mmCIF file of C-alpha atoms in Angstrom:
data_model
loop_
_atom_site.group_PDB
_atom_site.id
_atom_site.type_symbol
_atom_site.label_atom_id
_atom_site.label_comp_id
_atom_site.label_asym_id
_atom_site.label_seq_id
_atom_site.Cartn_x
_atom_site.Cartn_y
_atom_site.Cartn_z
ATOM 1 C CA UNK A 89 7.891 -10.662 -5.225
ATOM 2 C CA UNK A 90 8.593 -7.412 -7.891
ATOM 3 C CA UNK A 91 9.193 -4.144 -6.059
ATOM 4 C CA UNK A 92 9.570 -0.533 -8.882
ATOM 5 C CA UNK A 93 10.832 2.314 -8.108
ATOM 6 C CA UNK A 94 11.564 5.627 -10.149
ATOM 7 C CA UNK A 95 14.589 7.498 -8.592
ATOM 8 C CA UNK A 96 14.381 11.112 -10.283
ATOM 9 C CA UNK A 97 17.534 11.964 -9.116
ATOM 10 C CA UNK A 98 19.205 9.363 -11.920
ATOM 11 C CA UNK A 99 15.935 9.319 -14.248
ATOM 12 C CA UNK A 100 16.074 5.489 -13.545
ATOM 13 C CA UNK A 101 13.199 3.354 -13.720
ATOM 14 C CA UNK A 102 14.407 0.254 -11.379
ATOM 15 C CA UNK A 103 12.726 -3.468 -10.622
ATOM 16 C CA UNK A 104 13.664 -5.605 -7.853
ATOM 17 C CA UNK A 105 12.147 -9.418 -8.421
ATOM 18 C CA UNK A 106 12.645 -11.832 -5.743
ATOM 19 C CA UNK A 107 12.855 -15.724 -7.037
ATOM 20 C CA UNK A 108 11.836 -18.268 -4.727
ATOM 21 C CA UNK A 109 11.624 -21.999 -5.450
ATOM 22 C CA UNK A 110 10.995 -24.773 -3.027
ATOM 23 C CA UNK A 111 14.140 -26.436 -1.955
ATOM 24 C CA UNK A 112 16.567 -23.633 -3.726
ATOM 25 C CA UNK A 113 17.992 -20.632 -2.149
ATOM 26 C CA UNK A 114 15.966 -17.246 -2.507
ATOM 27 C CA UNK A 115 17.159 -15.212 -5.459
ATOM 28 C CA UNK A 116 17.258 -11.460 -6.106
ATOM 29 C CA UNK A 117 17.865 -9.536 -9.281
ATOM 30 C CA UNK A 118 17.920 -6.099 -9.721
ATOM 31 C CA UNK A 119 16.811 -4.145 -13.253
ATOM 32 C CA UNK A 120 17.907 -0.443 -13.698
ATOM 33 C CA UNK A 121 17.231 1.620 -17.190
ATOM 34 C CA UNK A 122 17.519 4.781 -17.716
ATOM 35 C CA UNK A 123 14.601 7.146 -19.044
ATOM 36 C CA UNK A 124 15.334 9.459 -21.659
ATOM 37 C CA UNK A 125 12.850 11.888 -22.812
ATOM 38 C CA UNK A 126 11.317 12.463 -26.045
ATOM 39 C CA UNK A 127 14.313 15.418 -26.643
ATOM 40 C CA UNK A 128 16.695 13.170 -25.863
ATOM 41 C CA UNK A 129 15.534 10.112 -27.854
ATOM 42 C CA UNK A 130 14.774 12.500 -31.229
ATOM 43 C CA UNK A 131 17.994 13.921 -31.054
ATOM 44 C CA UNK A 132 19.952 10.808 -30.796
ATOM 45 C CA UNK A 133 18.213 9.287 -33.475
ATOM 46 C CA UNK A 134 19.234 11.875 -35.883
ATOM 47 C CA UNK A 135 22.809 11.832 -34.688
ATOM 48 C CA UNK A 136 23.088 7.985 -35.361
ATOM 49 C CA UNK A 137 21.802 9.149 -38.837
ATOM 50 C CA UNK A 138 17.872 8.089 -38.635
ATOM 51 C CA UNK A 139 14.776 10.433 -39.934
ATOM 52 C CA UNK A 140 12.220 10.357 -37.293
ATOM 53 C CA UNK A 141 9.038 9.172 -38.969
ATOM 54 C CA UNK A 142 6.954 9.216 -35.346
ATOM 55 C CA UNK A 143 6.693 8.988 -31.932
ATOM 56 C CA UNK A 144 3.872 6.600 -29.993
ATOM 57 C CA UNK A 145 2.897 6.359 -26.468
ATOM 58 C CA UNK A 146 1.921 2.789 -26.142
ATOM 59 C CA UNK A 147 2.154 -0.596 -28.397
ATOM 60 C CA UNK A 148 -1.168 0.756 -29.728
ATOM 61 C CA UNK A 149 0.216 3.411 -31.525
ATOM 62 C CA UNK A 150 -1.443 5.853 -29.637
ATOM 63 C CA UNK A 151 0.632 9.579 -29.858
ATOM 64 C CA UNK A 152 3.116 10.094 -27.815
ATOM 65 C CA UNK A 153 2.510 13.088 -24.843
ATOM 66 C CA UNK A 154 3.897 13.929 -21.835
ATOM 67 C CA UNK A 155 2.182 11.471 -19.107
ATOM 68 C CA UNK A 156 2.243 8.568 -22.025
ATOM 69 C CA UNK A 157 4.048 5.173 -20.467
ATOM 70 C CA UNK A 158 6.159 4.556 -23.149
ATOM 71 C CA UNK A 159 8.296 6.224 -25.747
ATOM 72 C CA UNK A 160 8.706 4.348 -29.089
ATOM 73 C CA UNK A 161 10.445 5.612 -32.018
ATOM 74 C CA UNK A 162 9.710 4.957 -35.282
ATOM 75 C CA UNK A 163 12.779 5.719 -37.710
ATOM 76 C CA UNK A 164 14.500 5.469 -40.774
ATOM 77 C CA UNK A 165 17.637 5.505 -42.688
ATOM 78 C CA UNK A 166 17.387 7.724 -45.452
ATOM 79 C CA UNK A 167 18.087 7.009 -48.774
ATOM 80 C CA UNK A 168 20.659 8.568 -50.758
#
């Protein structure tokens, strides 16, 4: 059993999965991550010193836009 949840209040995207296997006691693990937005992601690139080279919404490489589910990063360390 996987129960998600989004709590807005913490901007945390969390998973509950229930384990169960015959003969073993039930198991329960809970997931949490934070979601950052695309602001926050861009900016702390550049502070850890990468160039932001693009943003996708998916594994597609789709672009990245406000309703996309995912936010991935494409960046680089310059050279000097």
């Amino acid at each position: 059993h996987i129960e998600r949840w989004y709590d807005p209040e913490t901007r945390r995207i969390n998973k509950r999965m229930r384990l169960e296997a015959a003969g073993k006691r039930p198991e329960s693990f809970l997931e949490s991550v934070r979601a950052y937005d695309r602001d926050e992601v861009t900016i702390g690139a550049r502070w850890a010193g990468l160039e932001v080279e693009a943003l996708y919404g998916n594994f597609d490489g789709e672009p990245h836009h406000r309703e996309s589910e995912r936010l991935i990063l494409v960046g680089r360390k310059p050279q000097f």
